[in-house]
Tab-separated table of C-alpha atoms in Angstrom:
chain	number	residue	atom	x	y	z
X	959	UNK	CA	244.230	100.743	61.881
X	960	UNK	CA	247.896	99.704	62.181
X	961	UNK	CA	249.787	99.629	59.084
X	962	UNK	CA	253.121	97.844	58.474
X	963	UNK	CA	255.137	99.197	55.466
X	964	UNK	CA	257.959	97.219	53.950
X	965	UNK	CA	260.818	98.712	51.758
X	966	UNK	CA	264.091	97.747	50.227
X	967	UNK	CA	263.243	94.633	48.195
X	968	UNK	CA	264.630	94.383	44.543
X	969	UNK	CA	266.748	92.312	42.372
X	970	UNK	CA	270.108	91.283	43.022
X	971	UNK	CA	272.738	88.505	41.551
X	972	UNK	CA	273.603	85.580	44.016
X	973	UNK	CA	276.247	86.727	46.668
X	974	UNK	CA	274.724	90.091	46.874
X	975	UNK	CA	273.031	91.842	49.522
X	976	UNK	CA	269.763	93.761	50.441
X	977	UNK	CA	268.303	95.613	53.332
X	978	UNK	CA	264.701	95.385	54.131
X	979	UNK	CA	263.025	97.902	56.507
X	980	UNK	CA	259.494	97.551	57.969
X	981	UNK	CA	257.961	100.745	59.674
X	982	UNK	CA	254.921	100.444	61.826
X	983	UNK	CA	252.576	103.340	61.821
X	984	UNK	CA	252.302	103.257	65.540
X	985	UNK	CA	253.215	101.245	68.446
X	986	UNK	CA	251.304	97.806	68.384
X	987	UNK	CA	249.740	97.176	71.617
X	988	UNK	CA	249.408	93.632	72.341
X	989	UNK	CA	252.429	92.773	70.276
X	990	UNK	CA	256.130	91.916	71.594
X	991	UNK	CA	257.866	90.739	68.413
X	992	UNK	CA	258.358	91.947	64.903
X	993	UNK	CA	259.397	89.322	62.477
X	994	UNK	CA	260.023	88.557	58.553
X	995	UNK	CA	258.249	85.981	56.772
X	996	UNK	CA	258.658	84.754	53.040
X	997	UNK	CA	256.508	83.104	50.530
X	998	UNK	CA	257.761	81.637	47.294
X	999	UNK	CA	255.459	80.719	44.267
X	1000	UNK	CA	253.952	77.383	45.100
X	1001	UNK	CA	255.380	77.242	48.596
X	1002	UNK	CA	253.907	77.852	51.976
X	1003	UNK	CA	254.737	81.039	53.879
X	1004	UNK	CA	257.862	80.460	56.256
X	1005	UNK	CA	259.356	82.387	59.162
X	1006	UNK	CA	262.654	83.859	58.355
X	1007	UNK	CA	263.734	86.009	61.448
X	1008	UNK	CA	262.006	87.641	64.441
X	1009	UNK	CA	263.069	89.889	67.106
X	1010	UNK	CA	261.543	90.734	70.427
X	1011	UNK	CA	260.635	94.318	70.774
X	1012	UNK	CA	261.127	94.379	74.589
X	1013	UNK	CA	264.169	92.227	75.207
X	1014	UNK	CA	266.013	92.245	71.959
X	1015	UNK	CA	266.003	88.242	71.647
X	1016	UNK	CA	266.382	86.947	68.227
X	1017	UNK	CA	265.584	83.729	66.239
X	1018	UNK	CA	266.303	82.694	62.793
X	1019	UNK	CA	265.276	80.111	60.318
X	1020	UNK	CA	268.243	77.534	59.752
X	1021	UNK	CA	268.313	78.374	56.054
X	1022	UNK	CA	269.370	81.825	56.836
X	1023	UNK	CA	271.346	81.706	59.894
X	1024	UNK	CA	274.965	83.337	59.494
X	1025	UNK	CA	273.673	85.180	56.305
X	1026	UNK	CA	270.641	87.368	57.690
X	1027	UNK	CA	270.400	89.929	60.552
X	1028	UNK	CA	267.399	91.173	62.072
X	1029	UNK	CA	267.480	94.389	64.020
X	1030	UNK	CA	265.154	97.161	65.202
X	1031	UNK	CA	264.718	100.721	66.158
X	1032	UNK	CA	262.132	100.784	68.813
X	1033	UNK	CA	262.009	104.359	68.854
X	1034	UNK	CA	260.974	104.494	65.190
X	1035	UNK	CA	258.696	101.383	65.265
X	1036	UNK	CA	261.122	100.008	62.729
X	1037	UNK	CA	262.489	96.432	62.055
X	1038	UNK	CA	265.337	95.560	59.366
X	1039	UNK	CA	266.456	92.597	57.647
X	1040	UNK	CA	270.014	92.677	56.499
X	1041	UNK	CA	270.341	89.993	53.922
X	1042	UNK	CA	273.997	88.857	52.853
X	1043	UNK	CA	275.316	86.297	50.522
X	1044	UNK	CA	271.760	85.898	49.115
X	1045	UNK	CA	270.948	82.784	47.088
X	1046	UNK	CA	268.586	82.227	44.401
X	1047	UNK	CA	266.372	80.111	46.775
X	1048	UNK	CA	265.865	83.300	48.749
X	1049	UNK	CA	263.888	84.440	46.050
X	1050	UNK	CA	260.264	85.179	47.621
X	1051	UNK	CA	257.797	87.825	48.599
X	1052	UNK	CA	259.089	89.136	52.073
X	1053	UNK	CA	256.347	90.286	54.510
X	1054	UNK	CA	256.923	92.082	57.944
X	1055	UNK	CA	254.736	91.114	60.986
X	1056	UNK	CA	253.978	92.152	64.393
X	1057	UNK	CA	252.675	89.697	66.749
X	1058	UNK	CA	252.863	88.579	70.367
X	1059	UNK	CA	254.872	85.548	71.373
X	1060	UNK	CA	255.422	83.615	74.550
X	1061	UNK	CA	259.299	83.532	74.657
X	1062	UNK	CA	262.040	86.102	74.402
X	1063	UNK	CA	262.903	84.521	71.029
X	1064	UNK	CA	259.595	85.064	69.644
X	1065	UNK	CA	258.478	81.545	69.408
X	1066	UNK	CA	255.118	80.542	70.481
X	1067	UNK	CA	253.003	83.000	68.525
X	1068	UNK	CA	249.638	83.708	69.810
X	1069	UNK	CA	246.922	86.268	69.227
X	1070	UNK	CA	246.443	88.476	66.289
X	1071	UNK	CA	249.286	88.978	63.699
X	1072	UNK	CA	249.571	92.335	61.803
X	1073	UNK	CA	251.111	91.958	58.299
X	1074	UNK	CA	252.560	94.165	55.889
X	1075	UNK	CA	251.808	94.063	52.010
X	1076	UNK	CA	254.920	92.632	51.210
X	1077	UNK	CA	258.249	93.424	49.265
X	1078	UNK	CA	259.766	91.129	46.445
X	1079	UNK	CA	263.139	89.969	46.544
X	1080	UNK	CA	264.611	88.356	43.605
X	1081	UNK	CA	268.090	86.523	43.424
X	1082	UNK	CA	269.436	85.535	40.179
X	1083	UNK	CA	272.324	82.961	39.618
């Protein structure tokens, strides 16, 4: 059973920073991307950022471009999300995911997706 464990969430003021981490219990066969998604109360889950575990290509939601950076340490099966210049609208539960995608920028998700349990990020104004 694969487990994804997120950490690093918390409460910050607007303009602050947080760094999320996601550790996979083992290499996930059948996946080639790790990503971060978020879901705010009453809203649909949205994709925030993703990184190819094979080529390192990245993709970001328009709402976080220039503020968030996704990175990885393949040797540790770990992905990170550095979040700077946080805004109240970034408040959400953040989920880590491992999945297979058709492109090097991790678009075109297909097959099974593995999810973490989530970590809460709250940004106050």
